[in-house]
mmCIF file of C-alpha atoms and ligand atoms in Angstrom:
data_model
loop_
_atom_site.group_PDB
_atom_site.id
_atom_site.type_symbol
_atom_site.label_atom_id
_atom_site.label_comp_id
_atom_site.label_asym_id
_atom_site.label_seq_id
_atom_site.Cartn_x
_atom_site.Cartn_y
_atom_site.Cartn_z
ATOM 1 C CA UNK Y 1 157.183 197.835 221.200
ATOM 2 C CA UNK Y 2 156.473 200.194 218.727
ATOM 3 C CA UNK Y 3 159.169 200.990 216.077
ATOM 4 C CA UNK Y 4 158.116 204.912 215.840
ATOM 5 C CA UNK Y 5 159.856 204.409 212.059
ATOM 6 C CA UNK Y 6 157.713 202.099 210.953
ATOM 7 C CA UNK Y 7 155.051 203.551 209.086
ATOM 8 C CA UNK Y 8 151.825 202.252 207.408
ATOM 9 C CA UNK Y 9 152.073 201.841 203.151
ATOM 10 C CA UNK Y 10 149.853 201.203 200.725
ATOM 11 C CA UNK Y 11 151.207 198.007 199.221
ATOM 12 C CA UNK Y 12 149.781 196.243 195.898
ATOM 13 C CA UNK Y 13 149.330 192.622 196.865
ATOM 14 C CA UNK Y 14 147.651 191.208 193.929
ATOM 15 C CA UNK Y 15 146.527 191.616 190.470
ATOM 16 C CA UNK Y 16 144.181 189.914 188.100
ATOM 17 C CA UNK Y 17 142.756 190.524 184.582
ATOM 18 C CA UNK Y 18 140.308 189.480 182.425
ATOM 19 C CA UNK Y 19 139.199 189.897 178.741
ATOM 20 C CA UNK Y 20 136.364 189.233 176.495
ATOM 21 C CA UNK Y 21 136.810 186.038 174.206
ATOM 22 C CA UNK Y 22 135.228 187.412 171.262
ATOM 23 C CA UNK Y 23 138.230 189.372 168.851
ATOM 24 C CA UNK Y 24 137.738 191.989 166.303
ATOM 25 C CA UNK Y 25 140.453 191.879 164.232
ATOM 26 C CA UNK Y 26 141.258 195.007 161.268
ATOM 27 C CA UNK Y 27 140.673 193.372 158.817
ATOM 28 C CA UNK Y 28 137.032 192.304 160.396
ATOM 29 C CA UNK Y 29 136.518 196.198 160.551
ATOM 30 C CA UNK Y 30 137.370 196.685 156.922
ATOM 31 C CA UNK Y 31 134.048 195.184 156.381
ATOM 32 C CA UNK Y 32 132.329 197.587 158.312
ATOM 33 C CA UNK Y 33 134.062 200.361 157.654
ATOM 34 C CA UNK Y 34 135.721 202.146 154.905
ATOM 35 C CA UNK Y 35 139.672 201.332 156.308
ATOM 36 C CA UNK Y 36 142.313 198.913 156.052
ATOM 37 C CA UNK Y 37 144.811 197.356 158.213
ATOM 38 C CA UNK Y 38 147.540 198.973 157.128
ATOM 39 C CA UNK Y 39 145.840 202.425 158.137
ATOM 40 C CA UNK Y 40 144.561 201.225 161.612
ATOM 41 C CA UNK Y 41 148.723 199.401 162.206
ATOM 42 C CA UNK Y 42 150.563 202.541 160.527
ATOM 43 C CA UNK Y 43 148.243 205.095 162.933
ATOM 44 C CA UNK Y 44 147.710 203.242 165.891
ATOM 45 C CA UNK Y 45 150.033 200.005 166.809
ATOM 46 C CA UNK Y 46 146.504 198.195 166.904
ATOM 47 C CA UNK Y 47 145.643 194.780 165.288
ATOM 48 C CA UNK Y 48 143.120 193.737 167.395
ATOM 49 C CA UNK Y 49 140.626 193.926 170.402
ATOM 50 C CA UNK Y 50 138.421 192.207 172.704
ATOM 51 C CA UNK Y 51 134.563 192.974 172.589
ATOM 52 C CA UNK Y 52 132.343 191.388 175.187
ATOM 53 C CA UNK Y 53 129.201 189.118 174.734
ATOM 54 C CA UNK Y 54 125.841 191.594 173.811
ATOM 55 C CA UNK Y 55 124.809 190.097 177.878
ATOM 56 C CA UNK Y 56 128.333 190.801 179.030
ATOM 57 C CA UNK Y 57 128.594 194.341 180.862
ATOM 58 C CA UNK Y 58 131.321 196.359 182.921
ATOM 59 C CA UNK Y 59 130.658 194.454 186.293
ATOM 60 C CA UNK Y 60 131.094 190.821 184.533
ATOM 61 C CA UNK Y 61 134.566 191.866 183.608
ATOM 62 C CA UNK Y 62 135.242 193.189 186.544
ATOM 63 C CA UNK Y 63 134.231 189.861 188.425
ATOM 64 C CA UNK Y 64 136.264 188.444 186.135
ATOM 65 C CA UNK Y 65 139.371 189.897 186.885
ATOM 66 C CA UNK Y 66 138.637 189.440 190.293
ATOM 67 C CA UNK Y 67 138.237 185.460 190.360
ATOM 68 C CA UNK Y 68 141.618 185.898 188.025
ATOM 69 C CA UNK Y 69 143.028 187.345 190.910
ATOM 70 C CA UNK Y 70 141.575 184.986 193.413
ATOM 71 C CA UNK Y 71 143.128 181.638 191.018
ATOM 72 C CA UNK Y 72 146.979 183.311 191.038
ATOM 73 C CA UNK Y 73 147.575 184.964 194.220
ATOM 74 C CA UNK Y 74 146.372 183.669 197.973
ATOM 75 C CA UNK Y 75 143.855 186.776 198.921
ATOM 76 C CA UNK Y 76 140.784 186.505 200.517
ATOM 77 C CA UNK Y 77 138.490 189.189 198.922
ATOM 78 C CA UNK Y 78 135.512 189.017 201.350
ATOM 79 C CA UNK Y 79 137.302 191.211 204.109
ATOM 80 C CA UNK Y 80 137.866 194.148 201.421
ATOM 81 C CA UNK Y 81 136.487 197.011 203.272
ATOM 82 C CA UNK Y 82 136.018 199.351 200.506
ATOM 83 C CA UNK Y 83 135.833 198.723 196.320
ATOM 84 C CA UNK Y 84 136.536 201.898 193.799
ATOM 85 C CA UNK Y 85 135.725 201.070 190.099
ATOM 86 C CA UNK Y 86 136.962 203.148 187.605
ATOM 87 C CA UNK Y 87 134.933 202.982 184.353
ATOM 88 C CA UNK Y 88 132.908 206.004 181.954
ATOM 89 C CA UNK Y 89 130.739 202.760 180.613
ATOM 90 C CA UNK Y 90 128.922 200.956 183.541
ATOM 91 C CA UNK Y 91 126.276 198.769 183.534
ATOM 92 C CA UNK Y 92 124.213 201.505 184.879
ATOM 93 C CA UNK Y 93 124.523 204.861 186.240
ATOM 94 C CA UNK Y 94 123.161 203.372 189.062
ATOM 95 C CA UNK Y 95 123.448 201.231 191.147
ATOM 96 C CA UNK Y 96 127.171 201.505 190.729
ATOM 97 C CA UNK Y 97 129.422 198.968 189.371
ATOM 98 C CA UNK Y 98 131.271 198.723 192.610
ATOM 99 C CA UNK Y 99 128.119 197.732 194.219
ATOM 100 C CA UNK Y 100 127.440 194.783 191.702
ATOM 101 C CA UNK Y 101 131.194 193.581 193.037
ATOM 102 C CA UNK Y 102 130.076 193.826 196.537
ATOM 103 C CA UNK Y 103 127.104 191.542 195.702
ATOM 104 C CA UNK Y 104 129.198 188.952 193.910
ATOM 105 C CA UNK Y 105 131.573 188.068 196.368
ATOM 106 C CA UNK Y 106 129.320 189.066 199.570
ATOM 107 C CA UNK Y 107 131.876 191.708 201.637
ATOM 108 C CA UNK Y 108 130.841 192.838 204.989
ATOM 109 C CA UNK Y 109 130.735 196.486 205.656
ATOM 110 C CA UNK Y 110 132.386 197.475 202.840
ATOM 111 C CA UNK Y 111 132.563 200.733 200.968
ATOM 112 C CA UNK Y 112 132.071 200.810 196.945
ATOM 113 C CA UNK Y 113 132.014 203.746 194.550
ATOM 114 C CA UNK Y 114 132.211 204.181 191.056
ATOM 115 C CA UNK Y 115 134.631 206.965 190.016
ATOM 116 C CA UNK Y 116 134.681 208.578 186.458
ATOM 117 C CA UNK Y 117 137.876 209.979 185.113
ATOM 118 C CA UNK Y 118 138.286 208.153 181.703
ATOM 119 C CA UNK Y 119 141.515 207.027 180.528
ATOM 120 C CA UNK Y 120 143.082 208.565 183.846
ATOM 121 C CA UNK Y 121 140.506 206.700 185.903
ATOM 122 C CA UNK Y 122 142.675 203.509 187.075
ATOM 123 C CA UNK Y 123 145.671 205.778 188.494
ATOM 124 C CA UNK Y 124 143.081 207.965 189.707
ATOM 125 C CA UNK Y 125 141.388 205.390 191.787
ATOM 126 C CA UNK Y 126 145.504 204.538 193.043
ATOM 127 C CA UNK Y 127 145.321 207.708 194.156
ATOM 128 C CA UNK Y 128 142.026 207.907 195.957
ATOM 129 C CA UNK Y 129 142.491 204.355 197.727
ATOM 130 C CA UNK Y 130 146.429 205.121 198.846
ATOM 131 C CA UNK Y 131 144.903 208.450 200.394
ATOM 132 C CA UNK Y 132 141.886 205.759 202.081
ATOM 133 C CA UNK Y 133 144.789 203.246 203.274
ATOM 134 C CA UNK Y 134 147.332 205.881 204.649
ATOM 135 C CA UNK Y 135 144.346 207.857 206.682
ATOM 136 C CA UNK Y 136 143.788 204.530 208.239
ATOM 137 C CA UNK Y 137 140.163 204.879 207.297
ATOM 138 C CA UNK Y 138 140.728 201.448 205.599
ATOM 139 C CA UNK Y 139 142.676 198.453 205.196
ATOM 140 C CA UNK Y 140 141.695 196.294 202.257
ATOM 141 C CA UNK Y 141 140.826 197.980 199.021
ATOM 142 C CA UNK Y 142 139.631 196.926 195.531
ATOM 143 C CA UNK Y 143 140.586 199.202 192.628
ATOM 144 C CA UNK Y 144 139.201 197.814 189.185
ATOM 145 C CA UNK Y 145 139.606 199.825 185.878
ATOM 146 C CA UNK Y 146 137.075 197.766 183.414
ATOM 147 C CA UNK Y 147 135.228 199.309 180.519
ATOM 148 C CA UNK Y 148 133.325 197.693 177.852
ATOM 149 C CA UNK Y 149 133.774 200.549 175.495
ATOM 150 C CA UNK Y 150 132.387 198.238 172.029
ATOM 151 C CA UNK Y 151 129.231 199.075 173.749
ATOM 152 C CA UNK Y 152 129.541 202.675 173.746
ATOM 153 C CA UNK Y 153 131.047 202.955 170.382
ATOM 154 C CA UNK Y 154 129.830 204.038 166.791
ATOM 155 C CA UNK Y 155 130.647 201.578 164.067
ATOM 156 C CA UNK Y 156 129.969 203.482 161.341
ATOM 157 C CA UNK Y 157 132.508 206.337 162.573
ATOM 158 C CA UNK Y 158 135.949 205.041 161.288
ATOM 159 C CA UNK Y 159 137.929 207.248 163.529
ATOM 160 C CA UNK Y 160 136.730 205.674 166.492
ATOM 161 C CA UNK Y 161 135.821 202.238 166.014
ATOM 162 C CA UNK Y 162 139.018 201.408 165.106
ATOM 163 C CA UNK Y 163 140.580 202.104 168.815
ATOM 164 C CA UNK Y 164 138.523 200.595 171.282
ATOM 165 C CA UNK Y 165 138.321 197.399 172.906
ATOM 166 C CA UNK Y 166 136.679 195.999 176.283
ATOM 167 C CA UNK Y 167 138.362 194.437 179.333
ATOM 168 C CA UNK Y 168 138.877 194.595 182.783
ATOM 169 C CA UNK Y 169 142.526 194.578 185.054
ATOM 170 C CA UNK Y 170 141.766 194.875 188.959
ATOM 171 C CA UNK Y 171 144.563 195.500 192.191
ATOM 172 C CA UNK Y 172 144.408 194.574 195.413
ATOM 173 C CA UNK Y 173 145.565 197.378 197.772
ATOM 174 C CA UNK Y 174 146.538 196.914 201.235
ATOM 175 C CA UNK Y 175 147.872 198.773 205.003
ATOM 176 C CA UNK Y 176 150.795 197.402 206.048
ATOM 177 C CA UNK Y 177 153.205 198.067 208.100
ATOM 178 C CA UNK Y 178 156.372 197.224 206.682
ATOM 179 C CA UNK Y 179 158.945 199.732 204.968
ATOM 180 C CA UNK Y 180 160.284 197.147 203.014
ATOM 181 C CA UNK Y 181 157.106 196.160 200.748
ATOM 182 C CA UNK Y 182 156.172 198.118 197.824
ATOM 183 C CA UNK Y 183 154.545 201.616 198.114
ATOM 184 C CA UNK Y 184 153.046 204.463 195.867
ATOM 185 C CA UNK Y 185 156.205 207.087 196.345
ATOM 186 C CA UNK Y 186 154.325 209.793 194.401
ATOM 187 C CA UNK Y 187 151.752 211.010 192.373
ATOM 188 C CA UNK Y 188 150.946 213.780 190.143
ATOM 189 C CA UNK Y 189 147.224 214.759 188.893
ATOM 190 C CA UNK Y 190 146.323 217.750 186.247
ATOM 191 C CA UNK Y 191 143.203 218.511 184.700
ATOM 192 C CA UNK Y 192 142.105 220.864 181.416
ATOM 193 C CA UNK Y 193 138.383 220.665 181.466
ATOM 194 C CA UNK Y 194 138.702 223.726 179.167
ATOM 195 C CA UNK Y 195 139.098 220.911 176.430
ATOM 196 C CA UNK Y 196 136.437 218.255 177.674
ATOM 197 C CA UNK Y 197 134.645 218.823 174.149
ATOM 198 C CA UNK Y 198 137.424 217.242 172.208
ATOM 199 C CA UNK Y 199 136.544 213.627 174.005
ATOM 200 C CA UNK Y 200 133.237 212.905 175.036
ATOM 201 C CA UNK Y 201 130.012 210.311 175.670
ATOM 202 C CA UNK Y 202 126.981 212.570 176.067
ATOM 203 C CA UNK Y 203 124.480 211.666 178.553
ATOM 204 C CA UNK Y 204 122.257 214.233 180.189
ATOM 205 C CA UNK Y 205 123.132 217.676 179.004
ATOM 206 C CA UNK Y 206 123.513 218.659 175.136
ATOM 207 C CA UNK Y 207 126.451 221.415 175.688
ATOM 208 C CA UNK Y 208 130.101 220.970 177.582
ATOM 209 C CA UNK Y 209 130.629 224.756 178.023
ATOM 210 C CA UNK Y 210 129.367 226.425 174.655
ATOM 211 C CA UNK Y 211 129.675 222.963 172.313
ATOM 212 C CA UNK Y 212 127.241 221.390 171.034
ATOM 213 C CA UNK Y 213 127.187 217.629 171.514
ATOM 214 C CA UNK Y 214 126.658 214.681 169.343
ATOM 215 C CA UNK Y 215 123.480 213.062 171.819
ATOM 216 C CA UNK Y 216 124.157 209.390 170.781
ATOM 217 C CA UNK Y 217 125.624 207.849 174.190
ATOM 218 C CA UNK Y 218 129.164 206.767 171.896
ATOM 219 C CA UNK Y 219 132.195 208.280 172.759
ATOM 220 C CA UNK Y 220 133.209 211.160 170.132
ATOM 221 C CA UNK Y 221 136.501 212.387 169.461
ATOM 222 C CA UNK Y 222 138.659 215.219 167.834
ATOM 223 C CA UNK Y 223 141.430 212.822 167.408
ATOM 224 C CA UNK Y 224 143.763 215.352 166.560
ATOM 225 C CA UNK Y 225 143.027 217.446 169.331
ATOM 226 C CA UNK Y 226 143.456 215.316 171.674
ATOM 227 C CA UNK Y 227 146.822 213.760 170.032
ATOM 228 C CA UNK Y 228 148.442 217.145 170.009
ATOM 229 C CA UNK Y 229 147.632 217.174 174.013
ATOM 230 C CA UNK Y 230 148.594 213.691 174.915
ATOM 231 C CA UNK Y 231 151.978 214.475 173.416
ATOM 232 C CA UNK Y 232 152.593 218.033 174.514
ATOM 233 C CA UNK Y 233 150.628 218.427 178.331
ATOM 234 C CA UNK Y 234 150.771 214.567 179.368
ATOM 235 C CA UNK Y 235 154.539 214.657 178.397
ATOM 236 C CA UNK Y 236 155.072 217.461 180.524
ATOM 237 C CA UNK Y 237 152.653 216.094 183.476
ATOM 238 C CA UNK Y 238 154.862 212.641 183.712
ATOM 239 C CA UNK Y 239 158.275 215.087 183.472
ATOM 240 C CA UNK Y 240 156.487 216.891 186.886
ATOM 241 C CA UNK Y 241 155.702 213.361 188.345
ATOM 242 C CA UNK Y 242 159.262 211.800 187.870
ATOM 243 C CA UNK Y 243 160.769 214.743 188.903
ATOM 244 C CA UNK Y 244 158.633 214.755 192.008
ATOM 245 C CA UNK Y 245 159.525 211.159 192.532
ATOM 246 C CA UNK Y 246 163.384 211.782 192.411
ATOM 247 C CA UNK Y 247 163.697 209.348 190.002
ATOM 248 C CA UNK Y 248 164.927 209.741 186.304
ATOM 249 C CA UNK Y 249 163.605 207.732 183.157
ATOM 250 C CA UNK Y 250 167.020 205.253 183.899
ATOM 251 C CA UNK Y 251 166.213 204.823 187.488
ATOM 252 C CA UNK Y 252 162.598 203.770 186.699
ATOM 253 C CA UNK Y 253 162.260 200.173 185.655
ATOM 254 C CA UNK Y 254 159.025 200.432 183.607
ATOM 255 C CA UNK Y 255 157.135 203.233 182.270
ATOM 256 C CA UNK Y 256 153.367 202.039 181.958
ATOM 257 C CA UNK Y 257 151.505 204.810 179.831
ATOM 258 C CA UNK Y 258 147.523 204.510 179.420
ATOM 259 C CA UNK Y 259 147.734 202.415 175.908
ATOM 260 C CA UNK Y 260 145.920 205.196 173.897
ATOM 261 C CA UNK Y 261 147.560 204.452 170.606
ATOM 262 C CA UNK Y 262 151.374 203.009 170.189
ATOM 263 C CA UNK Y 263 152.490 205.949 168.521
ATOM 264 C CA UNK Y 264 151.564 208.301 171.415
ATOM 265 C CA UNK Y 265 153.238 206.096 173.703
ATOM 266 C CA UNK Y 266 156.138 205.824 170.942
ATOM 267 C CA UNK Y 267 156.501 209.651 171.103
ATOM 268 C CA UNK Y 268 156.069 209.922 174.991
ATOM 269 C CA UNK Y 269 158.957 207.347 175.268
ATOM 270 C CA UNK Y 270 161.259 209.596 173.285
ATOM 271 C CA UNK Y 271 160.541 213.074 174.677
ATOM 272 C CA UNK Y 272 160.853 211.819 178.181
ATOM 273 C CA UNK Y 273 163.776 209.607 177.885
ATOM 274 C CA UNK Y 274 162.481 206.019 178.229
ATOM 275 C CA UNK Y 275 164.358 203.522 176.030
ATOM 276 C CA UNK Y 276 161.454 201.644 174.148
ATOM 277 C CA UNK Y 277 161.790 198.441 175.969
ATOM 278 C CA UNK Y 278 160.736 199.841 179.650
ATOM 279 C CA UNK Y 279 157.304 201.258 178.269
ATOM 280 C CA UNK Y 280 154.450 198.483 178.305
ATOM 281 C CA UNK Y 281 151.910 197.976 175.952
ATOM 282 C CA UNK Y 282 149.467 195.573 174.994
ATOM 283 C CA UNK Y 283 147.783 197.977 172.485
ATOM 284 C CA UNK Y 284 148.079 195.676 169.754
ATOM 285 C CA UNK Y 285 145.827 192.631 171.045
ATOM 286 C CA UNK Y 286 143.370 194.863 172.876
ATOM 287 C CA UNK Y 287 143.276 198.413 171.614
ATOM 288 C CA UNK Y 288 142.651 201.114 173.792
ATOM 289 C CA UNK Y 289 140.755 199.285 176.687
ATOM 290 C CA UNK Y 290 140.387 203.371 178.727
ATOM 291 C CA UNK Y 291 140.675 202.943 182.370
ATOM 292 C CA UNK Y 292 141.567 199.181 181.767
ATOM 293 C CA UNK Y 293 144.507 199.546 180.001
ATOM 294 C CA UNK Y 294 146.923 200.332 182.894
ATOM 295 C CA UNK Y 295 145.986 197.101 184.663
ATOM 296 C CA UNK Y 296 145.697 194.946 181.286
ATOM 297 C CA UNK Y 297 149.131 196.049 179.719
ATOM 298 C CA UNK Y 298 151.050 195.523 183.076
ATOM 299 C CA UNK Y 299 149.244 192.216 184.029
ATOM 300 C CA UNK Y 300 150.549 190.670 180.785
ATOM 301 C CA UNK Y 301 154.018 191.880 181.764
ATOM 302 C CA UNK Y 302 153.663 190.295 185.376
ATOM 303 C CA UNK Y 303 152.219 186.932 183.658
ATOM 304 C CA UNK Y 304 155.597 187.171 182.017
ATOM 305 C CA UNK Y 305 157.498 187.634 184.652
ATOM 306 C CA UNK Y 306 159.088 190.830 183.204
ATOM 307 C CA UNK Y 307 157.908 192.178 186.279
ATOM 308 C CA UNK Y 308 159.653 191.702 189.757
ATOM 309 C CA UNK Y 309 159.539 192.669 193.334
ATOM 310 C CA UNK Y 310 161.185 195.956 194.286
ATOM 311 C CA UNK Y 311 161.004 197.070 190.683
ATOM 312 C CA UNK Y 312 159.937 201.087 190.362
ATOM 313 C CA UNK Y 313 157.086 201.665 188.114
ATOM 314 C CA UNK Y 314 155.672 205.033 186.379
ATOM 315 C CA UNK Y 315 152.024 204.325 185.899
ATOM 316 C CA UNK Y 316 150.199 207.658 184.092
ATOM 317 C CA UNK Y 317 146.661 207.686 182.630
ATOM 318 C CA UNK Y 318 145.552 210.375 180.650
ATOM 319 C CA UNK Y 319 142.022 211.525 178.251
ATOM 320 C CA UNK Y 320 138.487 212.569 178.401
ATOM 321 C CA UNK Y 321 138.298 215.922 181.033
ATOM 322 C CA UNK Y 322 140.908 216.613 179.718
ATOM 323 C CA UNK Y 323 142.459 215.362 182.643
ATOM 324 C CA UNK Y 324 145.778 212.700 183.537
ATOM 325 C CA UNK Y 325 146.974 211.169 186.577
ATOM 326 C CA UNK Y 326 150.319 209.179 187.437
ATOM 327 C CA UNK Y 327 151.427 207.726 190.077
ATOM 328 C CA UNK Y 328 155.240 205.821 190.814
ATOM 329 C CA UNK Y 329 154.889 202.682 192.672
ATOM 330 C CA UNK Y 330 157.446 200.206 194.017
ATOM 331 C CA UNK Y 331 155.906 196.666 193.126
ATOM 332 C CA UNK Y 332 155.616 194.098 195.965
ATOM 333 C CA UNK Y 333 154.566 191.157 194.685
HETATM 334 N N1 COA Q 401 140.849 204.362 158.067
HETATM 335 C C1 COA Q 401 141.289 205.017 156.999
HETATM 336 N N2 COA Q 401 141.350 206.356 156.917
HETATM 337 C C2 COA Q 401 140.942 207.044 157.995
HETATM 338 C C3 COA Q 401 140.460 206.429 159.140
HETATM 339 C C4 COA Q 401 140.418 205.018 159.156
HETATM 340 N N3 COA Q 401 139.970 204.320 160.218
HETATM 341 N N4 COA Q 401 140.128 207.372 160.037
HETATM 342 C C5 COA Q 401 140.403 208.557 159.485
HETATM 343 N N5 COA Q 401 140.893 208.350 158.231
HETATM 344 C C6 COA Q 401 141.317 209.355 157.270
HETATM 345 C C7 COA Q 401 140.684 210.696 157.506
HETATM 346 O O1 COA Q 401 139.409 210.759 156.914
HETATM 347 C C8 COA Q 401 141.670 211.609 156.866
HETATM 348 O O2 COA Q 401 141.466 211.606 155.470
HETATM 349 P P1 COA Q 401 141.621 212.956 154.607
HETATM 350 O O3 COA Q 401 143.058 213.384 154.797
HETATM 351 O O4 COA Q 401 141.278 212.520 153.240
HETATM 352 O O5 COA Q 401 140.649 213.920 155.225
HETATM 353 C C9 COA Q 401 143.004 210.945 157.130
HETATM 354 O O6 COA Q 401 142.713 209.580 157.424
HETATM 355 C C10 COA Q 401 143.749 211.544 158.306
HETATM 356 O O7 COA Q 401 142.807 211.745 159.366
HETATM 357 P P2 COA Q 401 143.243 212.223 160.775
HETATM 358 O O8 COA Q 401 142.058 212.289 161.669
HETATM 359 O O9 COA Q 401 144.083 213.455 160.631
HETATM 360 O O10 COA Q 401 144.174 211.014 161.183
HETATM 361 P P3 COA Q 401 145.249 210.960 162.294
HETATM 362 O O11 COA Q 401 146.574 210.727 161.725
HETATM 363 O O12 COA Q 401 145.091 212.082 163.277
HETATM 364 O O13 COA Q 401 144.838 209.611 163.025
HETATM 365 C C11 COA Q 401 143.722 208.959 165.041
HETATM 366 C C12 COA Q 401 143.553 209.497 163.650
HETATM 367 C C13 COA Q 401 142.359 208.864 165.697
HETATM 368 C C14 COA Q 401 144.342 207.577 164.936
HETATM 369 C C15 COA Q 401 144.674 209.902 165.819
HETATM 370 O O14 COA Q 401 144.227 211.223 165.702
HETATM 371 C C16 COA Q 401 144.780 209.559 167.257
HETATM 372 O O15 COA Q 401 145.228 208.489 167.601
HETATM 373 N N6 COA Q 401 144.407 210.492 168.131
HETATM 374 C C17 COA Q 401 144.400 210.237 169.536
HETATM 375 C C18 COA Q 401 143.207 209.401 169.831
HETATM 376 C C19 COA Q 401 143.244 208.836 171.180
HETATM 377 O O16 COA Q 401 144.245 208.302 171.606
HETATM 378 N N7 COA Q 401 142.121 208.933 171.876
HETATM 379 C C20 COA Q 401 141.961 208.428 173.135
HETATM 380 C C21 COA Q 401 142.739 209.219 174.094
HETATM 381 S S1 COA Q 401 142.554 208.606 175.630
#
């Protein structure tokens, strides 16, 4: 018999990660650049990230994280009927990333798209496959956020070399039918392409709006710009989403911010009410990893078993568009 209460919920089942061996440290950037250490610590929380191999690209990391995932948890990926990557430095344009996936591990009749929202791209993708699981269009869903941004980056511009790093976090998503398990509980999504000048990788057209832009393929930045908005508008857009969710900064157990730079997450955690502790970040070992750093700061967490079953999570992404996305999640696993 049917219990008419029982409802289907998009429940994270697994998780898996995967970084680059290869470290840049600070003080291996003061000998490219004109900064120190002490700058890049005192501005940033960063002291060093991962940069992959020059024949390591977006898809390797993602397959990475994927046979990560396969080693810890007891999934079987070749019935995943649909795979979103989030990621603004594929391999290619196309073919997708998502499609590379598909080839590695061989899925039947599966789906697979790349999506594109930056630093907001991981809790975008959430978003998009909890919408797929819920219609019942799906059942099995891949959501990677992987970037190798050390390929996309200018290292003679000091005030963006010093952020990025590569590497690649991954969920698996699943229907099931079980009110108990974990569940996305709410999301929230804002976008201010009015500002989509202040970060940017140029590709096909020179102008966003009436701006000129820097044709090189590496990201550019008006650092400042986009600090003032992270701590103003993404502040307020994670007040809408816990609001929405009913839940306050003490009923939350962790607060997982896109690891932009620790003193942006340092000010987020004060304005909002978060005591330090429940915000994650692995900023300091990988930099900012973009859609990546969601999954990579909160699979560290889970490898330390900070993380438990039933604990409530704020995950919110934010950058180039200007756009953010958030979601609250109950974790399952
Ligand atoms: N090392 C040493 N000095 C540096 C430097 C570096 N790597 N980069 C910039 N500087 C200098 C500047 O030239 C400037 O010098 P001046 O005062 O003589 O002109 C000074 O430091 C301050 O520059 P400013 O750009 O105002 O620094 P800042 O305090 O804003 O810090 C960022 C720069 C990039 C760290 C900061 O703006 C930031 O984190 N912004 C958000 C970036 C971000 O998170 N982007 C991704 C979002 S998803």
């Amino acid at each position: 018999m049917t219990n008419v209460n029982l409802r289907s919920n998009a429940v994270i089942t697994a998780i898996g990660s995967y970084t680059p061996e290869k470290t840049l440290t600070n003080f291996d950037l003061e000998r490219i650049v004109d900064t120190s250490d002490e700058w890049i610590v005192q501005r940033t929380g960063i002291r060093e990230r991962r940069i992959s191999a020059d024949n390591e690209f977006t898809s390797d990391l993602c397959i990475a994280a994927l046979r990560n995932m396969e080693s810890r948890y007891p999934v079987n990926l070749s019935d995943v009927d649909y795979i979103i990557v989030a990621t603004s430095t594929p391999d290619s344009i196309l073919p997708s990333v998502a499609s590379r996936i598909q080839a590695a591990f061989g899925m039947n009749r599966c789906g697979s798209a790349d999506i594109q929202a930056a630093c907001a791209g991981f809790t975008a993708a959430i978003q998009l496959a909890n919408g797929l699981l819920l219609s019942g269009l799906y059942r099995k869903i891949i959501v990677v956020g992987a970037e190798t941004l050390s390929k996309a980056t200018d290292y003679s511009d000091r005030t963006t070399c010093i952020l990025f790093g590569d590497g690649a976090g991954a969920f698996l998503m699943e229907a099931q039918q079980d009110n108990e398990a974990g569940d996305v509980l709410a999301a929230y999504s804002d976008t201010d392409g009015s500002g989509g000048h202040h970060l940017y990788r140029s590709s096909l057209s020179p102008t966003v709006g009436d701006y000129e832009l820097t044709m090189n393929g590496n990201i550019v930045q008006n650092g400042r710009e986009v600090y003032r908005w992270a701590i103003s508008e993404v502040a307020r857009g994670i007040s809408e989403l816990m609001q929405e969710s009913g839940l306050s900064a003490a009923q939350l157990d962790w607060f997982v911010p896109h690891n932009a730079n620790q003193r942006i997450i340092d000010a987020l955690v004060v304005k909002l009410g978060f005591s330090p502790e429940q915000a994650l970040s692995s900023i300091s070992r990988y930099g900012n990893t973009s859609a990546a750093s969601i999954p990579l700061a909160l699979d560290d967490a889970v490898r330390a078993g900070q993380i438990k079953p039933g604990h409530l999570l704020l995950l919110h992404g934010f950058g180039g568009g200007l756009t953010q996305a958030g979601v609250v999640i109950r974790w399952a696993i």
